[in-house]
Amino acid sequence: MSDARTVGVLVLYNQPRAAAPDSARCTESDAGILAEVAAVEEALRTLRRPFRTVAVQTLADVPRALRAGSERIVVNLVETLSGDVFDVCLVPAVCRALGCEPTGNGATAQTMALDKWIAKAALQGAGAPTPWAVAVPPGATPPMPPAGVRRVIVKPLRVDASEGIDPGSVLDPLDASALRAAVERVHARFGHPALVEEFIDGREVNVSLVRRGAELVVMPLAEIDFSAFPAGMPRIVDYAAKWIEDSFAYRNTPRILPADFDPATAERIRDAARAAWRALGCEDYARVDLRVTADGRPMVLEVNPNPDIAPDAGFAAAVHAAGWSFADFVAALLDNAAARLASAGLRRETDAQAAEVLPLAACGGAAFARRTVAADRDAILGLLADTGVFFDFELDIAREVLDEAIRDGAGGHYQSYTAVRRADGAVAGWVCFGPAPCTEGTFDAYWLAVDAGCRKLGVGRALMTLCEELIARRGGRRVVVETAGRVAYEGTRRFYERVGYVECGRVPDFYGDGDDKVMYLRTL
């Protein structure tokens, strides 16, 4: 596995921009990215990791930023981009396509989380508790909620950071005109559907989660304290509470960390957060926002796969409450990314091995070999059947072995190679071998088959030579072949003798009356 300390680091973030007067852009949350960048840079200095920092404005800027340096790990702090609202979700995919590994969450998790309706479906499908909701597209009339829903909150469907949420977002669903007006405000400002969700009038909890190697660490629970809110003021963390420093909501929504919950309720909250993490396929870190009902039931509101990690934000506070420094958190991200990078390198190496052309000198260059791929399957099974010597149950066994070899590739027990005719790319033969169980240095050559039209070209001999070379590379010293003693196998037995195998044992009538098991051995 790669050591994270040996891999270059690029800090990638979105350049904050002033919004035009008629823009839906919320400049306060956009500018908050600079504090995150500064914190990550300081952590990298603490970790003595050289880094490069680049700001981008559009998705097209990302490949240019990556190609300008040699870094392989990208600390992805990009939270918004000019262009399509989903462009920001594609940054991890672009990084991976260019051979770099981003920290944070992948394109799938970010896309699902950005669309609150898709996230709802994923949460419900995974069994994570979440309030009733409905998405209302532009031009549509919001439906009446089910009986028992006393209040609702109206949110923009495809933005985060509480953008578009204020005290007027919480209302009585029976007031149809107020509900319609709130939905239309979202449509007019953001140009996409509004989410009408049941408002859970309970305690609000933020759960920060970090993957550290194989462990998913749930940080201490944080509760938002609304005790200073006057009666009638909705107890929500709206845009002002997050970003407008001189607002009442900002000054009166302190966090309680750790939150005071009884052990059973706290564990239910953690379980719900873990379920939400799994539902969206999160990777490195995320924050799950929940409400807890009066009877102690947690309800997942949102999953934020790209939460604010600035030093004064709740995520960093939870990390600190767990006894981690911010540098510890960044180090975990780098280690995770380095491990994924190493795994991706192994996959690329395996793919290269599958595509590697291996010469078959014994057939005069008429064919070459490569690792067997799925596209070879039917042709190999066809040439086995065409030999006319295998029983149906033997063909079934061959099919199972072939499928396992293709599935497991270089890491599997069965090592499978295909001979390919140079003239037309047709399958010319197949050989399959593997280590003999409970032995040291002994390998079994399980299957050898050659297309009838290629037998005189020396493909069989060439495949056996290749088989022996590959076994020797793996430390093998002996190759064992088992075949049948019946008349139909006379040509097969003579073939093994011609290529240097010596009969070393025979079990009379093993396969049937008059059909011995014949064992051949070659020492390498």
Short mmCIF file of C-alpha atoms in Angstrom, two decimals:
data_model
loop_
_atom_site.label_atom_id
_atom_site.label_comp_id
_atom_site.label_asym_id
_atom_site.label_seq_id
_atom_site.Cartn_x
_atom_site.Cartn_y
_atom_site.Cartn_z
CA MET A 1 0.00 0.00 0.00
CA SER A 2 1.23 3.48 -0.81
CA ASP A 3 2.49 5.64 2.04
CA ALA A 4 0.42 8.83 1.99
CA ARG A 5 3.55 10.83 2.80
CA THR A 6 5.10 10.00 -0.56
CA VAL A 7 2.23 11.30 -2.69
CA GLY A 8 1.89 14.96 -3.72
CA VAL A 9 -1.14 16.95 -2.50
CA LEU A 10 -3.24 19.47 -4.41
CA VAL A 11 -5.71 21.62 -2.43
CA LEU A 12 -8.55 22.40 -4.82
CA TYR A 13 -11.30 24.88 -3.96
CA ASN A 14 -13.88 27.07 -5.65
CA GLN A 15 -13.03 30.75 -6.07
CA PRO A 16 -15.65 32.83 -4.21
CA ARG A 17 -17.33 35.36 -6.47
CA ALA A 18 -19.60 38.28 -5.82
CA ALA A 19 -23.15 37.56 -6.92
CA ALA A 20 -25.01 39.70 -9.40
CA PRO A 21 -28.01 41.56 -7.94
CA ASP A 22 -30.50 39.15 -9.51
CA SER A 23 -28.48 35.99 -8.69
CA ALA A 24 -29.55 33.28 -6.28
CA ARG A 25 -25.93 32.93 -5.15
CA CYS A 26 -25.50 33.34 -1.38
CA THR A 27 -22.19 35.12 -1.08
CA GLU A 28 -21.63 34.60 2.65
CA SER A 29 -21.60 30.80 2.41
CA ASP A 30 -19.58 30.99 -0.82
CA ALA A 31 -16.86 33.08 0.84
CA GLY A 32 -16.68 30.71 3.82
CA ILE A 33 -14.58 28.34 1.74
CA LEU A 34 -11.50 30.52 2.33
CA ALA A 35 -11.41 29.63 6.03
CA GLU A 36 -11.49 25.93 5.10
CA VAL A 37 -8.61 26.35 2.69
CA ALA A 38 -6.51 28.16 5.29
CA ALA A 39 -7.19 25.44 7.88
CA VAL A 40 -6.22 22.63 5.50
CA GLU A 41 -3.06 24.46 4.43
CA GLU A 42 -2.03 24.90 8.07
CA ALA A 43 -2.69 21.20 8.75
CA LEU A 44 -0.55 20.21 5.76
CA ARG A 45 2.27 22.37 7.08
CA THR A 46 1.93 20.68 10.47
CA LEU A 47 2.10 17.31 8.73
CA ARG A 48 5.11 18.54 6.71
CA ARG A 49 3.38 17.72 3.47
CA PRO A 50 4.27 19.88 0.46
CA PHE A 51 1.20 21.06 -1.36
CA ARG A 52 -0.12 23.29 -4.11
CA THR A 53 -3.38 25.27 -3.82
CA VAL A 54 -5.53 26.12 -6.82
CA ALA A 55 -8.91 27.84 -7.13
CA VAL A 56 -11.38 26.91 -9.87
CA GLN A 57 -14.60 28.50 -11.09
CA THR A 58 -15.94 25.98 -13.60
CA LEU A 59 -15.73 22.23 -14.12
CA ALA A 60 -13.54 22.85 -17.17
CA ASP A 61 -10.95 24.44 -14.86
CA VAL A 62 -10.46 21.19 -12.93
CA PRO A 63 -8.51 19.15 -15.52
CA ARG A 64 -6.32 22.17 -16.23
CA ALA A 65 -5.54 22.48 -12.52
CA LEU A 66 -4.69 18.79 -12.23
CA ARG A 67 -2.48 18.70 -15.32
CA ALA A 68 -0.49 21.73 -14.18
CA GLY A 69 1.23 19.63 -11.50
CA SER A 70 2.17 16.07 -10.59
CA GLU A 71 0.12 15.67 -7.40
CA ARG A 72 -1.87 12.45 -7.07
CA ILE A 73 -4.02 13.28 -4.01
CA VAL A 74 -6.55 16.12 -4.26
CA VAL A 75 -8.02 17.65 -1.12
CA ASN A 76 -11.38 18.46 -2.65
CA LEU A 77 -12.84 21.62 -1.11
CA VAL A 78 -14.91 22.55 -4.17
CA GLU A 79 -18.42 23.34 -2.95
CA THR A 80 -19.95 25.23 -5.88
CA LEU A 81 -19.12 25.97 -9.51
CA SER A 82 -20.46 28.21 -12.22
CA GLY A 83 -22.57 26.28 -14.67
CA ASP A 84 -24.95 23.40 -13.99
CA VAL A 85 -25.77 22.92 -10.32
CA PHE A 86 -24.53 19.31 -10.49
CA ASP A 87 -21.11 20.23 -11.95
CA VAL A 88 -19.63 20.39 -8.47
CA CYS A 89 -20.56 16.74 -7.92
CA LEU A 90 -18.45 15.68 -10.90
CA VAL A 91 -15.14 17.00 -9.55
CA PRO A 92 -14.25 13.64 -7.91
CA ALA A 93 -15.01 11.80 -11.16
CA VAL A 94 -12.76 14.15 -13.15
CA CYS A 95 -9.96 13.66 -10.60
CA ARG A 96 -10.20 9.88 -10.84
CA ALA A 97 -10.42 9.93 -14.62
CA LEU A 98 -7.07 11.76 -14.68
CA GLY A 99 -5.37 9.36 -12.28
CA CYS A 100 -5.77 11.43 -9.09
CA GLU A 101 -7.61 10.47 -5.92
CA PRO A 102 -9.86 13.06 -4.23
CA THR A 103 -10.56 13.25 -0.53
CA GLY A 104 -14.12 13.43 0.65
CA ASN A 105 -16.99 11.76 -1.15
CA GLY A 106 -17.39 10.55 -4.70
CA ALA A 107 -19.63 11.80 -7.47
CA THR A 108 -22.47 9.41 -6.63
CA ALA A 109 -22.75 10.39 -2.97
CA GLN A 110 -22.51 14.10 -3.79
CA THR A 111 -25.13 13.90 -6.53
CA MET A 112 -27.56 11.99 -4.34
CA ALA A 113 -27.11 14.37 -1.43
CA LEU A 114 -27.46 17.50 -3.54
CA ASP A 115 -30.92 16.48 -4.73
CA LYS A 116 -32.87 16.19 -1.47
CA TRP A 117 -35.60 14.15 -3.14
CA ILE A 118 -33.15 11.53 -4.40
CA ALA A 119 -31.52 11.51 -0.98
CA LYS A 120 -34.92 10.92 0.63
CA ALA A 121 -35.52 7.92 -1.59
CA ALA A 122 -32.08 6.50 -0.76
CA LEU A 123 -32.61 7.00 2.97
CA GLN A 124 -36.02 5.38 2.90
CA GLY A 125 -34.72 2.49 0.83
CA ALA A 126 -31.94 1.87 3.35
CA GLY A 127 -34.31 1.99 6.32
CA ALA A 128 -32.98 5.27 7.69
CA PRO A 129 -35.80 7.19 9.44
CA THR A 130 -36.68 10.42 7.65
CA PRO A 131 -39.71 12.77 7.71
CA TRP A 132 -42.48 12.73 5.11
CA ALA A 133 -41.77 15.01 2.16
CA VAL A 134 -42.83 15.80 -1.39
CA ALA A 135 -41.00 17.53 -4.23
CA VAL A 136 -42.94 20.25 -6.03
CA PRO A 137 -41.61 21.15 -9.50
CA PRO A 138 -41.92 24.71 -10.87
CA GLY A 139 -45.45 25.45 -11.96
CA ALA A 140 -47.01 22.70 -9.83
CA THR A 141 -49.32 23.21 -6.87
CA PRO A 142 -48.13 21.72 -3.57
CA PRO A 143 -50.37 18.87 -2.38
CA MET A 144 -51.89 18.65 1.06
CA PRO A 145 -49.69 16.61 3.41
CA PRO A 146 -50.99 13.48 5.15
CA ALA A 147 -53.18 13.78 8.24
CA GLY A 148 -51.09 14.37 11.35
CA VAL A 149 -48.53 16.64 9.70
CA ARG A 150 -49.04 19.85 11.66
CA ARG A 151 -46.25 21.99 10.23
CA VAL A 152 -44.01 21.81 7.19
CA ILE A 153 -40.76 23.42 6.12
CA VAL A 154 -40.20 24.49 2.51
CA LYS A 155 -36.64 24.19 1.15
CA PRO A 156 -34.91 24.57 -2.20
CA LEU A 157 -34.35 21.04 -3.50
CA ARG A 158 -30.81 21.37 -4.87
CA VAL A 159 -28.80 23.70 -2.65
CA ASP A 160 -27.14 23.27 0.73
CA ALA A 161 -25.77 25.53 3.51
CA SER A 162 -29.40 26.40 4.44
CA GLU A 163 -29.61 28.68 1.42
CA GLY A 164 -33.17 29.83 0.79
CA ILE A 165 -34.37 28.96 4.32
CA ASP A 166 -35.69 31.62 6.73
CA PRO A 167 -38.39 31.76 9.45
CA GLY A 168 -41.06 32.08 6.76
CA SER A 169 -40.09 28.65 5.46
CA VAL A 170 -41.90 26.96 8.39
CA LEU A 171 -45.69 27.16 8.17
CA ASP A 172 -49.05 25.54 8.70
CA PRO A 173 -49.79 23.27 5.72
CA LEU A 174 -53.49 24.01 6.07
CA ASP A 175 -52.76 27.61 5.06
CA ALA A 176 -52.79 26.77 1.36
CA SER A 177 -52.02 30.29 0.19
CA ALA A 178 -48.97 30.63 2.48
CA LEU A 179 -47.72 27.21 1.41
CA ARG A 180 -48.14 28.04 -2.26
CA ALA A 181 -46.36 31.37 -1.79
CA ALA A 182 -43.40 29.73 -0.02
CA VAL A 183 -43.07 27.16 -2.80
CA GLU A 184 -43.29 29.83 -5.50
CA ARG A 185 -40.55 31.87 -3.79
CA VAL A 186 -38.22 28.88 -4.08
CA HIS A 187 -39.20 28.38 -7.72
CA ALA A 188 -38.65 32.02 -8.57
CA ARG A 189 -35.32 32.36 -6.79
CA PHE A 190 -33.63 29.04 -7.54
CA GLY A 191 -35.43 27.81 -10.65
CA HIS A 192 -35.81 24.23 -9.47
CA PRO A 193 -38.27 22.18 -7.38
CA ALA A 194 -39.12 22.93 -3.79
CA LEU A 195 -39.11 20.29 -1.07
CA VAL A 196 -42.09 20.41 1.26
CA GLU A 197 -41.12 18.37 4.32
CA GLU A 198 -42.79 17.59 7.61
CA PHE A 199 -41.29 19.88 10.27
CA ILE A 200 -40.10 17.82 13.23
CA ASP A 201 -40.45 20.06 16.28
CA GLY A 202 -37.76 18.39 18.34
CA ARG A 203 -34.11 18.59 19.33
CA GLU A 204 -31.69 19.20 16.43
CA VAL A 205 -28.54 17.09 16.34
CA ASN A 206 -25.51 17.16 14.05
CA VAL A 207 -23.53 13.94 13.75
CA SER A 208 -20.05 14.15 12.22
CA LEU A 209 -18.57 10.94 10.83
CA VAL A 210 -15.03 10.23 9.62
CA ARG A 211 -13.64 7.15 7.96
CA ARG A 212 -10.19 6.31 9.32
CA GLY A 213 -8.87 3.27 7.48
CA ALA A 214 -11.39 0.48 7.97
CA GLU A 215 -13.07 2.22 10.91
CA LEU A 216 -16.07 4.55 10.67
CA VAL A 217 -15.68 6.94 13.59
CA VAL A 218 -18.80 8.68 14.91
CA MET A 219 -17.73 11.91 16.59
CA PRO A 220 -19.43 13.20 19.76
CA LEU A 221 -23.01 14.30 19.11
CA ALA A 222 -23.66 18.03 18.88
CA GLU A 223 -27.02 19.65 19.68
CA ILE A 224 -28.20 23.10 18.58
CA ASP A 225 -29.43 25.13 21.56
CA PHE A 226 -32.60 27.08 20.69
CA SER A 227 -33.44 28.02 24.29
CA ALA A 228 -33.02 31.76 23.61
CA PHE A 229 -35.59 31.77 20.80
CA PRO A 230 -38.82 33.55 21.73
CA ALA A 231 -42.15 31.76 21.54
CA GLY A 232 -43.45 31.60 17.99
CA MET A 233 -40.02 31.82 16.34
CA PRO A 234 -39.29 28.62 14.41
CA ARG A 235 -36.44 26.68 15.96
CA ILE A 236 -34.39 26.12 12.83
CA VAL A 237 -30.81 26.69 11.69
CA ASP A 238 -31.65 28.90 8.74
CA TYR A 239 -29.31 30.83 6.48
CA ALA A 240 -28.97 33.71 8.92
CA ALA A 241 -28.13 31.34 11.79
CA LYS A 242 -25.26 29.91 9.76
CA TRP A 243 -23.85 32.93 7.96
CA ILE A 244 -25.19 36.37 9.04
CA GLU A 245 -23.04 37.23 12.04
CA ASP A 246 -25.06 40.21 13.26
CA SER A 247 -28.40 38.32 13.18
CA PHE A 248 -30.31 37.13 16.25
CA ALA A 249 -30.28 33.55 14.97
CA TYR A 250 -26.50 33.53 14.49
CA ARG A 251 -25.86 34.84 18.01
CA ASN A 252 -28.40 32.54 19.69
CA THR A 253 -27.83 29.08 18.22
CA PRO A 254 -24.82 27.81 20.18
CA ARG A 255 -23.94 24.14 19.97
CA ILE A 256 -23.96 21.84 22.97
CA LEU A 257 -21.03 19.47 22.53
CA PRO A 258 -21.27 16.78 23.62
CA ALA A 259 -25.03 16.70 23.58
CA ASP A 260 -26.81 15.37 26.65
CA PHE A 261 -28.82 12.30 25.59
CA ASP A 262 -29.50 9.15 27.53
CA PRO A 263 -27.35 6.22 26.28
CA ALA A 264 -30.18 4.44 24.45
CA THR A 265 -31.28 7.56 22.55
CA ALA A 266 -27.68 8.47 21.74
CA GLU A 267 -27.10 5.02 20.25
CA ARG A 268 -30.29 5.29 18.16
CA ILE A 269 -29.00 8.61 16.83
CA ARG A 270 -25.62 7.10 15.96
CA ASP A 271 -27.31 4.13 14.29
CA ALA A 272 -29.46 6.46 12.17
CA ALA A 273 -26.37 8.45 11.16
CA ARG A 274 -24.50 5.30 10.17
CA ALA A 275 -27.50 4.13 8.14
CA ALA A 276 -27.60 7.49 6.36
CA TRP A 277 -23.85 7.24 5.62
CA ARG A 278 -24.34 3.80 4.09
CA ALA A 279 -27.45 4.83 2.15
CA LEU A 280 -25.56 7.49 0.21
CA GLY A 281 -22.31 5.55 -0.08
CA CYS A 282 -20.17 8.09 1.77
CA GLU A 283 -16.41 7.57 1.79
CA ASP A 284 -14.23 9.86 3.93
CA TYR A 285 -16.33 12.23 6.01
CA ALA A 286 -19.85 13.64 6.23
CA ARG A 287 -22.26 15.34 8.58
CA VAL A 288 -25.74 13.98 9.18
CA ASP A 289 -28.39 16.41 10.46
CA LEU A 290 -31.23 14.93 12.47
CA ARG A 291 -34.16 15.90 14.63
CA VAL A 292 -35.13 13.85 17.68
CA THR A 293 -38.82 13.61 18.51
CA ALA A 294 -40.22 14.01 22.01
CA ASP A 295 -40.33 10.23 22.41
CA GLY A 296 -36.66 9.84 21.41
CA ARG A 297 -36.97 8.82 17.74
CA PRO A 298 -34.24 10.24 15.48
CA MET A 299 -35.30 11.47 12.03
CA VAL A 300 -32.65 12.14 9.39
CA LEU A 301 -33.11 15.53 7.72
CA GLU A 302 -30.07 15.68 5.43
CA VAL A 303 -26.70 14.16 4.71
CA ASN A 304 -24.00 16.68 3.90
CA PRO A 305 -21.14 14.88 2.11
CA ASN A 306 -19.15 18.11 1.80
CA PRO A 307 -19.70 19.88 5.14
CA ASP A 308 -18.04 23.09 6.23
CA ILE A 309 -14.77 22.07 7.90
CA ALA A 310 -13.59 25.56 8.85
CA PRO A 311 -12.17 25.79 12.40
CA ASP A 312 -15.24 27.62 13.74
CA ALA A 313 -17.74 25.22 12.15
CA GLY A 314 -19.52 22.37 13.90
CA PHE A 315 -17.63 19.61 12.11
CA ALA A 316 -14.22 20.80 13.29
CA ALA A 317 -15.64 21.26 16.80
CA ALA A 318 -16.86 17.66 16.85
CA VAL A 319 -13.47 16.41 15.65
CA HIS A 320 -11.80 18.36 18.46
CA ALA A 321 -14.30 17.01 21.01
CA ALA A 322 -13.26 13.50 19.96
CA GLY A 323 -9.68 14.30 20.96
CA TRP A 324 -8.40 14.75 17.41
CA SER A 325 -6.47 17.73 16.16
CA PHE A 326 -7.48 19.17 12.81
CA ALA A 327 -4.19 17.83 11.46
CA ASP A 328 -5.24 14.34 12.63
CA PHE A 329 -8.41 14.70 10.58
CA VAL A 330 -6.53 15.82 7.48
CA ALA A 331 -4.00 13.00 7.94
CA ALA A 332 -6.88 10.48 7.98
CA LEU A 333 -8.18 11.90 4.69
CA LEU A 334 -4.74 11.66 3.08
CA ASP A 335 -4.25 8.09 4.32
CA ASN A 336 -7.66 7.06 2.99
CA ALA A 337 -6.95 8.64 -0.38
CA ALA A 338 -3.50 7.04 -0.57
CA ALA A 339 -5.04 3.62 0.13
CA ARG A 340 -7.63 4.12 -2.62
CA LEU A 341 -4.89 5.31 -4.95
CA ALA A 342 -2.88 2.17 -4.25
CA SER A 343 -5.96 0.02 -4.85
CA ALA A 344 -6.68 1.81 -8.11
CA GLY A 345 -3.07 1.24 -9.14
CA LEU A 346 -3.46 -2.47 -8.43
CA ARG A 347 -6.62 -2.57 -10.54
CA ARG A 348 -4.85 -0.81 -13.39
CA GLU A 349 -1.95 -3.24 -13.08
CA THR A 350 -4.35 -6.17 -13.20
CA ASP A 351 -6.05 -4.70 -16.27
CA ALA A 352 -2.66 -4.25 -17.91
CA GLN A 353 -1.78 -7.84 -17.16
CA ALA A 354 -5.05 -8.98 -18.74
CA ALA A 355 -4.24 -6.99 -21.86
CA GLU A 356 -0.55 -7.99 -21.94
CA VAL A 357 0.41 -9.89 -25.08
CA LEU A 358 2.47 -12.99 -24.30
CA PRO A 359 4.45 -14.51 -27.18
CA LEU A 360 3.87 -18.13 -28.17
CA ALA A 361 7.16 -18.87 -29.90
CA ALA A 362 6.45 -22.59 -30.34
CA CYS A 363 3.67 -21.86 -32.85
CA GLY A 364 5.83 -19.72 -35.09
CA GLY A 365 4.03 -16.48 -34.27
CA ALA A 366 0.70 -17.70 -35.63
CA ALA A 367 -0.93 -16.90 -32.28
CA PHE A 368 -0.26 -14.99 -29.09
CA ALA A 369 -1.58 -15.42 -25.55
CA ARG A 370 -3.15 -13.16 -22.96
CA ARG A 371 -5.08 -13.58 -19.75
CA THR A 372 -8.58 -14.90 -20.40
CA VAL A 373 -11.35 -12.30 -20.49
CA ALA A 374 -15.13 -12.65 -20.40
CA ALA A 375 -15.39 -12.19 -24.17
CA ASP A 376 -13.46 -15.48 -24.63
CA ARG A 377 -15.91 -17.58 -22.62
CA ASP A 378 -18.27 -18.86 -25.31
CA ALA A 379 -15.47 -19.61 -27.77
CA ILE A 380 -13.53 -21.61 -25.16
CA LEU A 381 -16.59 -23.61 -24.15
CA GLY A 382 -17.31 -24.20 -27.82
CA LEU A 383 -13.86 -25.60 -28.59
CA LEU A 384 -14.09 -27.88 -25.51
CA ALA A 385 -17.38 -29.25 -26.77
CA ASP A 386 -15.99 -29.66 -30.29
CA THR A 387 -13.26 -32.03 -29.10
CA GLY A 388 -15.93 -34.68 -28.61
CA VAL A 389 -14.02 -36.32 -25.75
CA PHE A 390 -15.59 -34.62 -22.72
CA PHE A 391 -18.70 -35.87 -20.97
CA ASP A 392 -21.43 -33.33 -20.18
CA PHE A 393 -20.54 -33.25 -16.49
CA GLU A 394 -16.91 -32.55 -17.43
CA LEU A 395 -18.03 -29.62 -19.55
CA ASP A 396 -20.04 -28.34 -16.59
CA ILE A 397 -16.92 -28.47 -14.42
CA ALA A 398 -14.92 -26.67 -17.09
CA ARG A 399 -17.58 -23.96 -17.24
CA GLU A 400 -17.40 -23.43 -13.47
CA VAL A 401 -13.60 -23.28 -13.51
CA LEU A 402 -13.58 -20.85 -16.43
CA ASP A 403 -16.16 -18.56 -14.84
CA GLU A 404 -14.24 -18.48 -11.56
CA ALA A 405 -10.97 -17.76 -13.37
CA ILE A 406 -12.52 -14.86 -15.28
CA ARG A 407 -14.20 -13.50 -12.17
CA ASP A 408 -11.14 -13.63 -9.88
CA GLY A 409 -8.45 -12.82 -12.44
CA ALA A 410 -4.82 -12.65 -11.34
CA GLY A 411 -5.73 -12.97 -7.67
CA GLY A 412 -7.71 -16.18 -8.03
CA HIS A 413 -6.77 -19.83 -7.69
CA TYR A 414 -7.36 -20.68 -11.33
CA GLN A 415 -4.96 -18.95 -13.71
CA SER A 416 -6.47 -18.88 -17.19
CA TYR A 417 -4.82 -17.88 -20.49
CA THR A 418 -6.22 -17.73 -23.99
CA ALA A 419 -4.32 -18.26 -27.25
CA VAL A 420 -5.51 -15.82 -29.92
CA ARG A 421 -4.94 -16.33 -33.64
CA ARG A 422 -3.14 -13.32 -35.09
CA ALA A 423 -4.81 -13.62 -38.50
CA ASP A 424 -8.35 -12.93 -37.34
CA GLY A 425 -8.34 -12.57 -33.53
CA ALA A 426 -10.21 -15.87 -33.03
CA VAL A 427 -9.69 -17.99 -29.93
CA ALA A 428 -7.12 -20.66 -30.80
CA GLY A 429 -6.72 -22.40 -27.45
CA TRP A 430 -7.02 -22.32 -23.69
CA VAL A 431 -4.88 -23.39 -20.75
CA CYS A 432 -5.75 -23.21 -17.07
CA PHE A 433 -3.53 -24.02 -14.10
CA GLY A 434 -3.24 -23.40 -10.37
CA PRO A 435 -1.31 -24.41 -7.24
CA ALA A 436 -2.04 -27.91 -5.98
CA PRO A 437 -3.66 -27.63 -2.51
CA CYS A 438 -1.57 -28.68 0.51
CA THR A 439 1.67 -28.81 -1.48
CA GLU A 440 4.83 -26.73 -1.77
CA GLY A 441 5.88 -25.87 -5.30
CA THR A 442 3.48 -28.26 -7.06
CA PHE A 443 0.98 -26.96 -9.60
CA ASP A 444 -1.88 -28.67 -11.46
CA ALA A 445 -2.41 -28.06 -15.18
CA TYR A 446 -6.19 -28.41 -15.10
CA TRP A 447 -7.29 -27.80 -18.67
CA LEU A 448 -5.75 -27.59 -22.10
CA ALA A 449 -7.80 -27.31 -25.28
CA VAL A 450 -6.92 -26.22 -28.81
CA ASP A 451 -9.16 -25.31 -31.72
CA ALA A 452 -9.15 -28.12 -34.31
CA GLY A 453 -7.89 -25.80 -37.03
CA CYS A 454 -4.91 -24.69 -34.94
CA ARG A 455 -3.59 -28.01 -33.67
CA LYS A 456 -1.04 -28.39 -36.46
CA LEU A 457 0.29 -24.88 -35.77
CA GLY A 458 1.84 -25.95 -32.46
CA VAL A 459 -0.58 -23.92 -30.30
CA GLY A 460 -0.98 -26.74 -27.75
CA ARG A 461 2.77 -27.10 -27.23
CA ALA A 462 3.13 -23.31 -27.04
CA LEU A 463 0.41 -23.02 -24.38
CA MET A 464 2.00 -25.74 -22.24
CA THR A 465 5.38 -23.99 -22.51
CA LEU A 466 3.74 -20.73 -21.43
CA CYS A 467 1.97 -22.53 -18.59
CA GLU A 468 5.27 -23.89 -17.30
CA GLU A 469 6.98 -20.49 -17.55
CA LEU A 470 4.21 -18.80 -15.58
CA ILE A 471 4.26 -21.55 -12.95
CA ALA A 472 8.04 -21.16 -12.60
CA ARG A 473 7.58 -17.41 -12.05
CA ARG A 474 5.29 -18.26 -9.14
CA GLY A 475 7.91 -20.50 -7.57
CA GLY A 476 6.52 -23.76 -8.90
CA ARG A 477 8.86 -26.71 -9.34
CA ARG A 478 6.55 -29.48 -10.52
CA VAL A 479 3.57 -29.64 -12.87
CA VAL A 480 1.02 -32.44 -12.60
CA VAL A 481 -1.49 -33.33 -15.31
CA GLU A 482 -4.36 -35.76 -14.77
CA THR A 483 -6.13 -37.23 -17.77
CA ALA A 484 -8.26 -40.22 -18.69
CA GLY A 485 -7.10 -43.67 -19.78
CA ARG A 486 -9.91 -44.44 -22.23
CA VAL A 487 -9.25 -44.83 -25.93
CA ALA A 488 -10.61 -41.38 -26.84
CA TYR A 489 -7.77 -39.83 -24.80
CA GLU A 490 -4.97 -41.72 -26.55
CA GLY A 491 -3.94 -38.62 -28.54
CA THR A 492 -4.00 -36.46 -25.39
CA ARG A 493 -1.70 -38.86 -23.53
CA ARG A 494 0.74 -39.02 -26.44
CA PHE A 495 0.77 -35.21 -26.59
CA TYR A 496 1.84 -34.86 -22.95
CA GLU A 497 4.55 -37.43 -23.46
CA ARG A 498 5.87 -35.56 -26.50
CA VAL A 499 6.13 -32.27 -24.58
CA GLY A 500 8.15 -33.82 -21.76
CA TYR A 501 5.65 -35.24 -19.26
CA VAL A 502 6.24 -38.67 -17.69
CA GLU A 503 3.51 -40.97 -16.45
CA CYS A 504 3.91 -41.10 -12.68
CA GLY A 505 0.80 -42.95 -11.56
CA ARG A 506 -2.41 -44.63 -12.59
CA VAL A 507 -5.64 -45.43 -10.74
CA PRO A 508 -7.39 -48.31 -12.51
CA ASP A 509 -11.06 -47.87 -13.44
CA PHE A 510 -11.12 -44.47 -11.69
CA TYR A 511 -13.55 -42.81 -14.10
CA GLY A 512 -15.33 -46.04 -15.03
CA ASP A 513 -14.67 -49.59 -16.07
CA GLY A 514 -11.60 -49.58 -18.27
CA ASP A 515 -11.13 -45.81 -17.82
CA ASP A 516 -8.12 -45.20 -15.61
CA LYS A 517 -6.96 -41.93 -14.12
CA VAL A 518 -3.51 -41.33 -15.61
CA MET A 519 -1.15 -38.86 -13.92
CA TYR A 520 1.77 -37.17 -15.65
CA LEU A 521 4.55 -35.17 -14.05
CA ARG A 522 7.14 -32.71 -15.27
CA THR A 523 9.83 -31.25 -13.03
CA LEU A 524 10.76 -27.69 -13.94
#
